[in-house]
């Protein structure tokens, strides 16, 4: 189940990256284009068939996992700030791009790097599963979870308001899909705690969240396309 979701998420992210490439090179809405490009990298590096050879090229010391984590941070920063702006939520945008949001991002990024340097991670291991007994790796993983949860929580209210508003049906469906995706990210936190730890469920929810957010964004682009055809604003 998890493997199917991983490869499906990779295919969707790659397709969206290719679809958005004209906008990237044309200078329109580059933030979302870069978000999908980074998401493609992140999902690809979660797959052993891709992670292991890439990490081997980087020295076999799990630098690929650091690349994965920082790519995810980039995805969430770009994506949630765009969602906050699209759904007219100045508070959410300020919490993500303002001093507090930037500080959370900086602290979590620094925490990832410091924990990695302190840990003994010699020998490629997808998801660092071979090193989870080390307290440094536990800290490393929690720093990774902290920022993605923070950014997701910032836009849950904005997407919920849009999902239950009087917007056109396609816009409400897009918002609801993204709401489910961001809510799933937040919902994985209790499942990571020692008392209720359930890694298979975390993996399934994480990749399901990617698919829900991606579907929501595709619906947004379709809605923009319809309005453009009718003489509305460009995406």
JSON list of C-alpha atoms in Angstrom, two decimals:
[
{"chain": "A", "resi": 1, "resn": "UNK", "atom": "CA", "xyz": [0.00, 0.00, 0.00]},
{"chain": "A", "resi": 2, "resn": "UNK", "atom": "CA", "xyz": [2.72, 2.46, 1.02]},
{"chain": "A", "resi": 3, "resn": "UNK", "atom": "CA", "xyz": [4.87, 1.67, -2.01]},
{"chain": "A", "resi": 4, "resn": "UNK", "atom": "CA", "xyz": [1.91, 2.19, -4.35]},
{"chain": "A", "resi": 5, "resn": "UNK", "atom": "CA", "xyz": [1.17, 5.56, -2.72]},
{"chain": "A", "resi": 6, "resn": "UNK", "atom": "CA", "xyz": [4.84, 6.57, -2.96]},
{"chain": "A", "resi": 7, "resn": "UNK", "atom": "CA", "xyz": [5.12, 5.82, -6.67]},
{"chain": "A", "resi": 8, "resn": "UNK", "atom": "CA", "xyz": [1.71, 7.40, -7.33]},
{"chain": "A", "resi": 9, "resn": "UNK", "atom": "CA", "xyz": [2.74, 10.55, -5.46]},
{"chain": "A", "resi": 10, "resn": "UNK", "atom": "CA", "xyz": [5.99, 10.66, -7.45]},
{"chain": "A", "resi": 11, "resn": "UNK", "atom": "CA", "xyz": [4.13, 10.30, -10.75]},
{"chain": "A", "resi": 12, "resn": "UNK", "atom": "CA", "xyz": [1.65, 13.04, -9.80]},
{"chain": "A", "resi": 13, "resn": "UNK", "atom": "CA", "xyz": [4.37, 15.45, -8.62]},
{"chain": "A", "resi": 14, "resn": "UNK", "atom": "CA", "xyz": [6.45, 14.80, -11.73]},
{"chain": "A", "resi": 15, "resn": "UNK", "atom": "CA", "xyz": [3.45, 15.31, -14.00]},
{"chain": "A", "resi": 16, "resn": "UNK", "atom": "CA", "xyz": [2.60, 18.58, -12.23]},
{"chain": "A", "resi": 17, "resn": "UNK", "atom": "CA", "xyz": [6.22, 19.74, -12.50]},
{"chain": "A", "resi": 18, "resn": "UNK", "atom": "CA", "xyz": [6.22, 19.10, -16.24]},
{"chain": "A", "resi": 19, "resn": "UNK", "atom": "CA", "xyz": [2.81, 20.73, -16.59]},
{"chain": "A", "resi": 20, "resn": "UNK", "atom": "CA", "xyz": [4.02, 23.84, -14.75]},
{"chain": "A", "resi": 21, "resn": "UNK", "atom": "CA", "xyz": [7.35, 24.07, -16.59]},
{"chain": "A", "resi": 22, "resn": "UNK", "atom": "CA", "xyz": [6.03, 26.62, -19.16]},
{"chain": "A", "resi": 23, "resn": "UNK", "atom": "CA", "xyz": [5.01, 28.89, -16.27]},
{"chain": "A", "resi": 24, "resn": "UNK", "atom": "CA", "xyz": [8.42, 28.44, -14.63]},
{"chain": "A", "resi": 25, "resn": "UNK", "atom": "CA", "xyz": [10.33, 29.42, -17.74]},
{"chain": "A", "resi": 26, "resn": "UNK", "atom": "CA", "xyz": [7.75, 32.05, -18.64]},
{"chain": "A", "resi": 27, "resn": "UNK", "atom": "CA", "xyz": [8.11, 33.78, -15.29]},
{"chain": "A", "resi": 28, "resn": "UNK", "atom": "CA", "xyz": [4.51, 33.20, -14.14]},
{"chain": "A", "resi": 29, "resn": "UNK", "atom": "CA", "xyz": [3.77, 31.86, -10.67]},
{"chain": "A", "resi": 30, "resn": "UNK", "atom": "CA", "xyz": [7.26, 30.39, -10.28]},
{"chain": "A", "resi": 31, "resn": "UNK", "atom": "CA", "xyz": [6.72, 29.63, -6.59]},
{"chain": "A", "resi": 32, "resn": "UNK", "atom": "CA", "xyz": [4.27, 26.80, -7.28]},
{"chain": "A", "resi": 33, "resn": "UNK", "atom": "CA", "xyz": [6.45, 25.46, -10.09]},
{"chain": "A", "resi": 34, "resn": "UNK", "atom": "CA", "xyz": [9.47, 25.30, -7.78]},
{"chain": "A", "resi": 35, "resn": "UNK", "atom": "CA", "xyz": [7.32, 23.75, -5.06]},
{"chain": "A", "resi": 36, "resn": "UNK", "atom": "CA", "xyz": [6.37, 20.86, -7.32]},
{"chain": "A", "resi": 37, "resn": "UNK", "atom": "CA", "xyz": [9.94, 20.44, -8.54]},
{"chain": "A", "resi": 38, "resn": "UNK", "atom": "CA", "xyz": [11.14, 20.18, -4.94]},
{"chain": "A", "resi": 39, "resn": "UNK", "atom": "CA", "xyz": [8.24, 17.87, -4.09]},
{"chain": "A", "resi": 40, "resn": "UNK", "atom": "CA", "xyz": [9.32, 15.58, -6.91]},
{"chain": "A", "resi": 41, "resn": "UNK", "atom": "CA", "xyz": [12.84, 15.46, -5.48]},
{"chain": "A", "resi": 42, "resn": "UNK", "atom": "CA", "xyz": [11.52, 14.79, -1.97]},
{"chain": "A", "resi": 43, "resn": "UNK", "atom": "CA", "xyz": [9.18, 11.98, -2.98]},
{"chain": "A", "resi": 44, "resn": "UNK", "atom": "CA", "xyz": [11.81, 10.41, -5.25]},
{"chain": "A", "resi": 45, "resn": "UNK", "atom": "CA", "xyz": [14.32, 10.30, -2.40]},
{"chain": "A", "resi": 46, "resn": "UNK", "atom": "CA", "xyz": [11.79, 8.50, -0.19]},
{"chain": "A", "resi": 47, "resn": "UNK", "atom": "CA", "xyz": [12.00, 5.50, -2.53]},
{"chain": "A", "resi": 48, "resn": "UNK", "atom": "CA", "xyz": [14.85, 3.03, -1.88]},
{"chain": "A", "resi": 49, "resn": "UNK", "atom": "CA", "xyz": [15.28, 2.40, -5.62]},
{"chain": "A", "resi": 50, "resn": "UNK", "atom": "CA", "xyz": [16.20, 6.08, -6.06]},
{"chain": "A", "resi": 51, "resn": "UNK", "atom": "CA", "xyz": [17.56, 7.01, -2.64]},
{"chain": "A", "resi": 52, "resn": "UNK", "atom": "CA", "xyz": [20.25, 4.33, -2.39]},
{"chain": "A", "resi": 53, "resn": "UNK", "atom": "CA", "xyz": [22.05, 5.05, -5.70]},
{"chain": "A", "resi": 54, "resn": "UNK", "atom": "CA", "xyz": [21.77, 8.83, -5.19]},
{"chain": "A", "resi": 55, "resn": "UNK", "atom": "CA", "xyz": [23.18, 8.62, -1.67]},
{"chain": "A", "resi": 56, "resn": "UNK", "atom": "CA", "xyz": [25.96, 6.34, -2.90]},
{"chain": "A", "resi": 57, "resn": "UNK", "atom": "CA", "xyz": [27.00, 9.10, -5.31]},
{"chain": "A", "resi": 58, "resn": "UNK", "atom": "CA", "xyz": [27.05, 11.52, -2.36]},
{"chain": "A", "resi": 59, "resn": "UNK", "atom": "CA", "xyz": [29.37, 9.30, -0.33]},
{"chain": "A", "resi": 60, "resn": "UNK", "atom": "CA", "xyz": [27.00, 6.82, 1.31]},
{"chain": "A", "resi": 61, "resn": "UNK", "atom": "CA", "xyz": [26.61, 8.95, 4.45]},
{"chain": "A", "resi": 62, "resn": "UNK", "atom": "CA", "xyz": [22.91, 9.82, 4.03]},
{"chain": "A", "resi": 63, "resn": "UNK", "atom": "CA", "xyz": [23.42, 13.32, 2.73]},
{"chain": "A", "resi": 64, "resn": "UNK", "atom": "CA", "xyz": [20.53, 12.48, 0.41]},
{"chain": "A", "resi": 65, "resn": "UNK", "atom": "CA", "xyz": [18.22, 12.45, 3.44]},
{"chain": "A", "resi": 66, "resn": "UNK", "atom": "CA", "xyz": [19.35, 15.94, 4.42]},
{"chain": "A", "resi": 67, "resn": "UNK", "atom": "CA", "xyz": [18.60, 17.02, 0.85]},
{"chain": "A", "resi": 68, "resn": "UNK", "atom": "CA", "xyz": [15.17, 15.38, 1.14]},
{"chain": "A", "resi": 69, "resn": "UNK", "atom": "CA", "xyz": [14.37, 17.16, 4.43]},
{"chain": "A", "resi": 70, "resn": "UNK", "atom": "CA", "xyz": [15.45, 20.59, 3.24]},
{"chain": "A", "resi": 71, "resn": "UNK", "atom": "CA", "xyz": [13.57, 20.10, -0.04]},
{"chain": "A", "resi": 72, "resn": "UNK", "atom": "CA", "xyz": [10.42, 19.36, 1.95]},
{"chain": "A", "resi": 73, "resn": "UNK", "atom": "CA", "xyz": [10.93, 22.56, 3.92]},
{"chain": "A", "resi": 74, "resn": "UNK", "atom": "CA", "xyz": [11.16, 24.46, 0.64]},
{"chain": "A", "resi": 75, "resn": "UNK", "atom": "CA", "xyz": [7.97, 22.82, -0.62]},
{"chain": "A", "resi": 76, "resn": "UNK", "atom": "CA", "xyz": [5.99, 23.75, 2.48]},
{"chain": "A", "resi": 77, "resn": "UNK", "atom": "CA", "xyz": [7.32, 27.31, 2.64]},
{"chain": "A", "resi": 78, "resn": "UNK", "atom": "CA", "xyz": [6.50, 28.04, -1.00]},
{"chain": "A", "resi": 79, "resn": "UNK", "atom": "CA", "xyz": [3.24, 26.13, -1.13]},
{"chain": "A", "resi": 80, "resn": "UNK", "atom": "CA", "xyz": [1.61, 27.26, 2.11]},
{"chain": "A", "resi": 81, "resn": "UNK", "atom": "CA", "xyz": [2.53, 30.90, 1.56]},
{"chain": "A", "resi": 82, "resn": "UNK", "atom": "CA", "xyz": [0.91, 30.75, -1.89]},
{"chain": "A", "resi": 83, "resn": "UNK", "atom": "CA", "xyz": [-2.19, 29.02, -0.50]},
{"chain": "A", "resi": 84, "resn": "UNK", "atom": "CA", "xyz": [-2.49, 31.67, 2.24]},
{"chain": "A", "resi": 85, "resn": "UNK", "atom": "CA", "xyz": [-2.30, 34.42, -0.38]},
{"chain": "A", "resi": 86, "resn": "UNK", "atom": "CA", "xyz": [-4.74, 32.68, -2.73]},
{"chain": "A", "resi": 87, "resn": "UNK", "atom": "CA", "xyz": [-7.34, 32.30, 0.01]},
{"chain": "A", "resi": 88, "resn": "UNK", "atom": "CA", "xyz": [-6.85, 35.86, 1.25]},
{"chain": "A", "resi": 89, "resn": "UNK", "atom": "CA", "xyz": [-5.49, 35.03, 4.70]},
{"chain": "A", "resi": 90, "resn": "UNK", "atom": "CA", "xyz": [-3.04, 37.78, 5.75]},
{"chain": "A", "resi": 91, "resn": "UNK", "atom": "CA", "xyz": [-2.62, 36.14, 9.17]},
{"chain": "A", "resi": 92, "resn": "UNK", "atom": "CA", "xyz": [-1.59, 32.78, 7.71]},
{"chain": "A", "resi": 93, "resn": "UNK", "atom": "CA", "xyz": [0.75, 34.46, 5.23]},
{"chain": "A", "resi": 94, "resn": "UNK", "atom": "CA", "xyz": [2.33, 36.51, 8.03]},
{"chain": "A", "resi": 95, "resn": "UNK", "atom": "CA", "xyz": [2.78, 33.40, 10.18]},
{"chain": "A", "resi": 96, "resn": "UNK", "atom": "CA", "xyz": [4.57, 31.67, 7.31]},
{"chain": "A", "resi": 97, "resn": "UNK", "atom": "CA", "xyz": [6.58, 34.45, 5.67]},
{"chain": "A", "resi": 98, "resn": "UNK", "atom": "CA", "xyz": [6.83, 36.85, 8.62]},
{"chain": "A", "resi": 99, "resn": "UNK", "atom": "CA", "xyz": [9.53, 36.90, 11.33]},
{"chain": "A", "resi": 100, "resn": "UNK", "atom": "CA", "xyz": [7.98, 34.02, 13.32]},
{"chain": "A", "resi": 101, "resn": "UNK", "atom": "CA", "xyz": [7.61, 31.73, 10.31]},
{"chain": "A", "resi": 102, "resn": "UNK", "atom": "CA", "xyz": [11.11, 32.47, 9.03]},
{"chain": "A", "resi": 103, "resn": "UNK", "atom": "CA", "xyz": [12.51, 31.89, 12.54]},
{"chain": "A", "resi": 104, "resn": "UNK", "atom": "CA", "xyz": [10.76, 28.50, 12.80]},
{"chain": "A", "resi": 105, "resn": "UNK", "atom": "CA", "xyz": [12.11, 27.56, 9.37]},
{"chain": "A", "resi": 106, "resn": "UNK", "atom": "CA", "xyz": [15.64, 28.67, 10.26]},
{"chain": "A", "resi": 107, "resn": "UNK", "atom": "CA", "xyz": [15.68, 26.88, 13.62]},
{"chain": "A", "resi": 108, "resn": "UNK", "atom": "CA", "xyz": [14.33, 23.64, 12.12]},
{"chain": "A", "resi": 109, "resn": "UNK", "atom": "CA", "xyz": [16.79, 23.78, 9.22]},
{"chain": "A", "resi": 110, "resn": "UNK", "atom": "CA", "xyz": [19.69, 24.41, 11.60]},
{"chain": "A", "resi": 111, "resn": "UNK", "atom": "CA", "xyz": [18.44, 21.64, 13.87]},
{"chain": "A", "resi": 112, "resn": "UNK", "atom": "CA", "xyz": [18.39, 19.21, 10.93]},
{"chain": "A", "resi": 113, "resn": "UNK", "atom": "CA", "xyz": [21.99, 20.06, 10.02]},
{"chain": "A", "resi": 114, "resn": "UNK", "atom": "CA", "xyz": [23.35, 19.96, 13.59]},
{"chain": "A", "resi": 115, "resn": "UNK", "atom": "CA", "xyz": [21.59, 16.68, 14.46]},
{"chain": "A", "resi": 116, "resn": "UNK", "atom": "CA", "xyz": [22.90, 15.13, 11.26]},
{"chain": "A", "resi": 117, "resn": "UNK", "atom": "CA", "xyz": [26.47, 16.17, 12.03]},
{"chain": "A", "resi": 118, "resn": "UNK", "atom": "CA", "xyz": [26.25, 14.77, 15.57]},
{"chain": "A", "resi": 119, "resn": "UNK", "atom": "CA", "xyz": [24.78, 11.43, 14.50]},
{"chain": "A", "resi": 120, "resn": "UNK", "atom": "CA", "xyz": [26.60, 8.36, 13.25]},
{"chain": "A", "resi": 121, "resn": "UNK", "atom": "CA", "xyz": [24.95, 7.75, 9.88]},
{"chain": "A", "resi": 122, "resn": "UNK", "atom": "CA", "xyz": [27.66, 6.00, 7.91]},
{"chain": "A", "resi": 123, "resn": "UNK", "atom": "CA", "xyz": [26.00, 3.64, 5.42]},
{"chain": "A", "resi": 124, "resn": "UNK", "atom": "CA", "xyz": [23.02, 4.50, 3.24]},
{"chain": "A", "resi": 125, "resn": "UNK", "atom": "CA", "xyz": [19.62, 3.83, 4.81]},
{"chain": "A", "resi": 126, "resn": "UNK", "atom": "CA", "xyz": [16.37, 5.05, 3.26]},
{"chain": "A", "resi": 127, "resn": "UNK", "atom": "CA", "xyz": [14.51, 7.13, 5.80]},
{"chain": "A", "resi": 128, "resn": "UNK", "atom": "CA", "xyz": [17.42, 6.58, 8.21]},
{"chain": "A", "resi": 129, "resn": "UNK", "atom": "CA", "xyz": [15.56, 3.54, 9.54]},
{"chain": "A", "resi": 130, "resn": "UNK", "atom": "CA", "xyz": [18.85, 1.86, 10.48]},
{"chain": "A", "resi": 131, "resn": "UNK", "atom": "CA", "xyz": [19.71, 4.68, 12.87]},
{"chain": "A", "resi": 132, "resn": "UNK", "atom": "CA", "xyz": [16.42, 5.43, 14.65]},
{"chain": "A", "resi": 133, "resn": "UNK", "atom": "CA", "xyz": [17.78, 4.25, 18.01]},
{"chain": "A", "resi": 134, "resn": "UNK", "atom": "CA", "xyz": [20.13, 7.24, 18.14]},
{"chain": "A", "resi": 135, "resn": "UNK", "atom": "CA", "xyz": [18.79, 10.26, 20.08]},
{"chain": "A", "resi": 136, "resn": "UNK", "atom": "CA", "xyz": [20.38, 12.56, 17.49]},
{"chain": "A", "resi": 137, "resn": "UNK", "atom": "CA", "xyz": [18.29, 10.95, 14.75]},
{"chain": "A", "resi": 138, "resn": "UNK", "atom": "CA", "xyz": [15.16, 11.24, 16.89]},
{"chain": "A", "resi": 139, "resn": "UNK", "atom": "CA", "xyz": [15.87, 14.97, 17.20]},
{"chain": "A", "resi": 140, "resn": "UNK", "atom": "CA", "xyz": [16.63, 15.14, 13.47]},
{"chain": "A", "resi": 141, "resn": "UNK", "atom": "CA", "xyz": [13.25, 13.65, 12.63]},
{"chain": "A", "resi": 142, "resn": "UNK", "atom": "CA", "xyz": [11.34, 15.88, 15.05]},
{"chain": "A", "resi": 143, "resn": "UNK", "atom": "CA", "xyz": [12.93, 19.00, 13.60]},
{"chain": "A", "resi": 144, "resn": "UNK", "atom": "CA", "xyz": [11.71, 17.80, 10.20]},
{"chain": "A", "resi": 145, "resn": "UNK", "atom": "CA", "xyz": [8.18, 17.22, 11.49]},
{"chain": "A", "resi": 146, "resn": "UNK", "atom": "CA", "xyz": [8.06, 20.51, 13.42]},
{"chain": "A", "resi": 147, "resn": "UNK", "atom": "CA", "xyz": [8.27, 22.82, 10.42]},
{"chain": "A", "resi": 148, "resn": "UNK", "atom": "CA", "xyz": [5.94, 20.89, 8.11]},
{"chain": "A", "resi": 149, "resn": "UNK", "atom": "CA", "xyz": [3.34, 20.68, 10.88]},
{"chain": "A", "resi": 150, "resn": "UNK", "atom": "CA", "xyz": [3.69, 24.37, 11.69]},
{"chain": "A", "resi": 151, "resn": "UNK", "atom": "CA", "xyz": [3.30, 25.44, 8.05]},
{"chain": "A", "resi": 152, "resn": "UNK", "atom": "CA", "xyz": [0.35, 23.09, 7.51]},
{"chain": "A", "resi": 153, "resn": "UNK", "atom": "CA", "xyz": [-1.43, 24.28, 10.65]},
{"chain": "A", "resi": 154, "resn": "UNK", "atom": "CA", "xyz": [-1.11, 27.88, 9.45]},
{"chain": "A", "resi": 155, "resn": "UNK", "atom": "CA", "xyz": [-3.31, 27.24, 6.40]},
{"chain": "A", "resi": 156, "resn": "UNK", "atom": "CA", "xyz": [-5.85, 24.77, 7.78]},
{"chain": "A", "resi": 157, "resn": "UNK", "atom": "CA", "xyz": [-8.28, 27.53, 8.77]},
{"chain": "A", "resi": 158, "resn": "UNK", "atom": "CA", "xyz": [-7.86, 29.39, 5.46]},
{"chain": "A", "resi": 159, "resn": "UNK", "atom": "CA", "xyz": [-8.54, 26.28, 3.37]},
{"chain": "A", "resi": 160, "resn": "UNK", "atom": "CA", "xyz": [-11.48, 25.30, 5.61]},
{"chain": "A", "resi": 161, "resn": "UNK", "atom": "CA", "xyz": [-13.11, 28.71, 5.17]},
{"chain": "A", "resi": 162, "resn": "UNK", "atom": "CA", "xyz": [-12.69, 28.47, 1.39]},
{"chain": "A", "resi": 163, "resn": "UNK", "atom": "CA", "xyz": [-13.99, 24.89, 1.31]},
{"chain": "A", "resi": 164, "resn": "UNK", "atom": "CA", "xyz": [-17.22, 25.85, 3.06]},
{"chain": "A", "resi": 165, "resn": "UNK", "atom": "CA", "xyz": [-17.70, 29.23, 1.39]},
{"chain": "A", "resi": 166, "resn": "UNK", "atom": "CA", "xyz": [-19.99, 30.23, -1.49]},
{"chain": "A", "resi": 167, "resn": "UNK", "atom": "CA", "xyz": [-17.24, 29.91, -4.08]},
{"chain": "A", "resi": 168, "resn": "UNK", "atom": "CA", "xyz": [-17.85, 27.89, -7.28]},
{"chain": "A", "resi": 169, "resn": "UNK", "atom": "CA", "xyz": [-17.98, 24.12, -6.73]},
{"chain": "A", "resi": 170, "resn": "UNK", "atom": "CA", "xyz": [-14.60, 23.45, -8.32]},
{"chain": "A", "resi": 171, "resn": "UNK", "atom": "CA", "xyz": [-12.93, 26.05, -6.07]},
{"chain": "A", "resi": 172, "resn": "UNK", "atom": "CA", "xyz": [-14.57, 24.60, -2.96]},
{"chain": "A", "resi": 173, "resn": "UNK", "atom": "CA", "xyz": [-13.51, 21.08, -3.98]},
{"chain": "A", "resi": 174, "resn": "UNK", "atom": "CA", "xyz": [-9.94, 22.29, -4.52]},
{"chain": "A", "resi": 175, "resn": "UNK", "atom": "CA", "xyz": [-9.88, 23.96, -1.11]},
{"chain": "A", "resi": 176, "resn": "UNK", "atom": "CA", "xyz": [-11.37, 20.90, 0.58]},
{"chain": "A", "resi": 177, "resn": "UNK", "atom": "CA", "xyz": [-8.79, 18.62, -1.03]},
{"chain": "A", "resi": 178, "resn": "UNK", "atom": "CA", "xyz": [-5.96, 20.82, 0.23]},
{"chain": "A", "resi": 179, "resn": "UNK", "atom": "CA", "xyz": [-7.63, 21.06, 3.65]},
{"chain": "A", "resi": 180, "resn": "UNK", "atom": "CA", "xyz": [-7.61, 17.26, 3.93]},
{"chain": "A", "resi": 181, "resn": "UNK", "atom": "CA", "xyz": [-3.97, 17.13, 2.82]},
{"chain": "A", "resi": 182, "resn": "UNK", "atom": "CA", "xyz": [-2.72, 19.72, 5.32]},
{"chain": "A", "resi": 183, "resn": "UNK", "atom": "CA", "xyz": [-4.88, 18.25, 8.10]},
{"chain": "A", "resi": 184, "resn": "UNK", "atom": "CA", "xyz": [-3.35, 14.82, 7.45]},
{"chain": "A", "resi": 185, "resn": "UNK", "atom": "CA", "xyz": [0.13, 16.28, 7.88]},
{"chain": "A", "resi": 186, "resn": "UNK", "atom": "CA", "xyz": [-0.88, 17.62, 11.30]},
{"chain": "A", "resi": 187, "resn": "UNK", "atom": "CA", "xyz": [-2.64, 14.37, 12.21]},
{"chain": "A", "resi": 188, "resn": "UNK", "atom": "CA", "xyz": [0.55, 12.31, 11.81]},
{"chain": "A", "resi": 189, "resn": "UNK", "atom": "CA", "xyz": [2.17, 14.01, 14.82]},
{"chain": "A", "resi": 190, "resn": "UNK", "atom": "CA", "xyz": [0.45, 11.90, 17.56]},
{"chain": "A", "resi": 191, "resn": "UNK", "atom": "CA", "xyz": [1.28, 8.74, 15.60]},
{"chain": "A", "resi": 192, "resn": "UNK", "atom": "CA", "xyz": [4.99, 9.58, 15.87]},
{"chain": "A", "resi": 193, "resn": "UNK", "atom": "CA", "xyz": [4.94, 9.68, 19.68]},
{"chain": "A", "resi": 194, "resn": "UNK", "atom": "CA", "xyz": [6.42, 6.61, 21.44]},
{"chain": "A", "resi": 195, "resn": "UNK", "atom": "CA", "xyz": [3.14, 5.76, 23.14]},
{"chain": "A", "resi": 196, "resn": "UNK", "atom": "CA", "xyz": [1.15, 5.54, 19.87]},
{"chain": "A", "resi": 197, "resn": "UNK", "atom": "CA", "xyz": [3.95, 5.13, 17.31]},
{"chain": "A", "resi": 198, "resn": "UNK", "atom": "CA", "xyz": [2.67, 3.65, 14.05]},
{"chain": "A", "resi": 199, "resn": "UNK", "atom": "CA", "xyz": [5.11, 4.18, 11.17]},
{"chain": "A", "resi": 200, "resn": "UNK", "atom": "CA", "xyz": [3.08, 2.39, 8.44]},
{"chain": "A", "resi": 201, "resn": "UNK", "atom": "CA", "xyz": [0.10, 4.66, 9.18]},
{"chain": "A", "resi": 202, "resn": "UNK", "atom": "CA", "xyz": [2.38, 7.73, 9.18]},
{"chain": "A", "resi": 203, "resn": "UNK", "atom": "CA", "xyz": [3.76, 6.79, 5.76]},
{"chain": "A", "resi": 204, "resn": "UNK", "atom": "CA", "xyz": [0.30, 6.18, 4.30]},
{"chain": "A", "resi": 205, "resn": "UNK", "atom": "CA", "xyz": [-1.05, 9.46, 5.67]},
{"chain": "A", "resi": 206, "resn": "UNK", "atom": "CA", "xyz": [1.99, 11.41, 4.49]},
{"chain": "A", "resi": 207, "resn": "UNK", "atom": "CA", "xyz": [1.78, 10.28, 0.89]},
{"chain": "A", "resi": 208, "resn": "UNK", "atom": "CA", "xyz": [-2.01, 10.55, 0.90]},
{"chain": "A", "resi": 209, "resn": "UNK", "atom": "CA", "xyz": [-1.53, 14.16, 2.03]},
{"chain": "A", "resi": 210, "resn": "UNK", "atom": "CA", "xyz": [0.75, 14.82, -0.95]},
{"chain": "A", "resi": 211, "resn": "UNK", "atom": "CA", "xyz": [-1.88, 13.46, -3.33]},
{"chain": "A", "resi": 212, "resn": "UNK", "atom": "CA", "xyz": [-4.72, 15.47, -1.78]},
{"chain": "A", "resi": 213, "resn": "UNK", "atom": "CA", "xyz": [-2.76, 18.74, -1.97]},
{"chain": "A", "resi": 214, "resn": "UNK", "atom": "CA", "xyz": [-1.64, 18.00, -5.53]},
{"chain": "A", "resi": 215, "resn": "UNK", "atom": "CA", "xyz": [-5.21, 17.27, -6.64]},
{"chain": "A", "resi": 216, "resn": "UNK", "atom": "CA", "xyz": [-6.36, 20.48, -4.99]},
{"chain": "A", "resi": 217, "resn": "UNK", "atom": "CA", "xyz": [-3.77, 22.51, -6.89]},
{"chain": "A", "resi": 218, "resn": "UNK", "atom": "CA", "xyz": [-4.67, 20.85, -10.18]},
{"chain": "A", "resi": 219, "resn": "UNK", "atom": "CA", "xyz": [-8.30, 21.82, -9.61]},
{"chain": "A", "resi": 220, "resn": "UNK", "atom": "CA", "xyz": [-7.21, 25.38, -8.86]},
{"chain": "A", "resi": 221, "resn": "UNK", "atom": "CA", "xyz": [-5.34, 25.54, -12.19]},
{"chain": "A", "resi": 222, "resn": "UNK", "atom": "CA", "xyz": [-8.37, 24.12, -14.02]},
{"chain": "A", "resi": 223, "resn": "UNK", "atom": "CA", "xyz": [-10.52, 26.81, -12.41]},
{"chain": "A", "resi": 224, "resn": "UNK", "atom": "CA", "xyz": [-8.04, 29.51, -13.43]},
{"chain": "A", "resi": 225, "resn": "UNK", "atom": "CA", "xyz": [-8.01, 28.09, -16.95]},
{"chain": "A", "resi": 226, "resn": "UNK", "atom": "CA", "xyz": [-11.79, 28.29, -17.20]},
{"chain": "A", "resi": 227, "resn": "UNK", "atom": "CA", "xyz": [-11.78, 31.91, -16.04]},
{"chain": "A", "resi": 228, "resn": "UNK", "atom": "CA", "xyz": [-9.01, 32.77, -18.48]},
{"chain": "A", "resi": 229, "resn": "UNK", "atom": "CA", "xyz": [-11.03, 31.32, -21.34]},
{"chain": "A", "resi": 230, "resn": "UNK", "atom": "CA", "xyz": [-13.93, 33.53, -20.23]},
{"chain": "A", "resi": 231, "resn": "UNK", "atom": "CA", "xyz": [-11.66, 36.57, -20.13]},
{"chain": "A", "resi": 232, "resn": "UNK", "atom": "CA", "xyz": [-10.73, 36.41, -16.42]},
{"chain": "A", "resi": 233, "resn": "UNK", "atom": "CA", "xyz": [-7.31, 36.76, -14.77]},
{"chain": "A", "resi": 234, "resn": "UNK", "atom": "CA", "xyz": [-4.32, 34.68, -15.78]},
{"chain": "A", "resi": 235, "resn": "UNK", "atom": "CA", "xyz": [-2.99, 31.97, -13.48]}
]
